[in-house]
Amino acid sequence: MKRVGKPVFFIVSILIVLLTVVSFTGISTIYGDKKTTYIKGGNDIRWGIDIRGGVDVTFTPPEGVDATKEQMDAARAVIEQRLVNLHITDNEVYVDYNKDRVIVRFPWKEGESNFDPEAAIKELGETALLTFREGNEVDANGLPSGVTKDNIILEGKDVKSAEAGYITDQATQKPQYIVSLELNDSGKEKFSEATTRLSQTKGTISIWMDDTMISYPSVNEPITDGKAQISGQFEAEEAQALADKINSGALPFKLETQNFNTIDPTLGMGARDVMVLAGIIAFLCIAVFVTLMYRLPGAVAVIALLGQVAGSIAAVSGFLPFIPSFTLTLPGIAGIILSIGMGVDANIITAARIKEEIYAGKSIDGAISLGYQRAFAAILDGNLTLMIVAMVLMGAFGPTDSLFAKILSPLFFMFGQSTAGAIYSFGYTLLVGAIMNFIFGVTASRLMLKSISRFKPFRKPWLYGGEK
């Protein structure tokens, strides 16, 4: 058996304690009014709408309208832009193409008490006002002014479609992403006159959605056939986003509110506190149980389980500044609590195996080695099963741009996204818990138990389940 040094127990234990403290408190400095976060803690967790409170609303086209995928993407674009205009940046917007629905969730702001959700919902669902204007003059508030305010060249009704694509740059032979415009008959003549005039001075035509300028391309040549290209230093995603925004202004329908509900922040925070308390009680009960039943391996399992909980919190909070904080919902907290049970299960299986080997007459070192070796297959099967379930939940009910949704989309095309926030969070915490179980429940606990078993006071068989 490969021996583990005596200091390993203390090193691993100290690292787990440090991870636990830092994952809950974080590390940051405050200089004047500026706070610099080096490591994120529990206070940096983004709470879901079911905890923080907020609005959950579903928009649909009017009855009888069969919207295309492009129109639904355009509808999403206008809602996202309006959320930004309302300074609601912490939001979730999903499209269910199968049922022609746009699901929007946005939380209450901190300390918010007079927000009118019905007014915000009404504003989000209004048809976008798309305009093409001469120049790009703006006032101090970013609103059109001067020539730009007074000279509207096109409106949304004049635009037939916008499509992202690319052309090959002749100089570099690399793709150059563009947005192709096609105008209706109502806009061809107006656009021809404006581009003919502005091309002589290399002027610009700014594109506005409501009162927000979304682009301001230069006019290089007259465009008389109603087909134009907007080029620039676009990435593929940027070109598609611009096309979606332009299409949103040409939507032939107004979004209707199918249903919505609001959650009071007080109720959500109260539910969160109850769930956290339940988790603490569950952890303490498990710690007492495994220590009494399995003695030294049980005590080591408690330390490893503490590391697993800390690792789950770190994965949710973001831990490092360049990692985004994950939105944690009530089902997500339930996933963490459930993963605690899965984590202790791995340690119980191992401790029971060690106890059996002790009774079979094996030495302490041999019993520990065989216990972990023979328990690993069962632990692997259980956690792989849990990981598969978690990935199915994330792939089927997660955002369309999530990794698992992209990988598993051929299998889960029939699912909608109306429950994405809650179920996705639950699947994520389950998956993290399973991964942390391998790190702490298997690897860290084995290192600690092999290390501490080398100390003479801990080489008594009854400490591992044998008789005194």
Tab-separated table of C-alpha atoms in Angstrom, residues 60 76 87 106 126 134 193 221 308 336 375 444:
chain	number	residue	atom	x	y	z
A	60	THR	CA	-46.984	35.449	-27.003
A	76	ARG	CA	-36.577	38.585	-27.762
A	87	HIS	CA	-31.785	49.524	-16.155
A	106	PHE	CA	-36.298	39.881	-13.826
A	126	GLU	CA	-45.118	47.150	-26.871
A	134	GLU	CA	-29.647	61.058	-40.714
A	193	GLU	CA	-32.593	59.647	-51.984
A	221	GLU	CA	-22.323	54.693	-52.081
A	308	GLN	CA	-17.891	19.493	-0.328
A	336	ILE	CA	-27.013	21.365	-2.425
A	375	ALA	CA	-16.253	0.836	-2.327
A	444	ALA	CA	-9.554	14.067	0.327
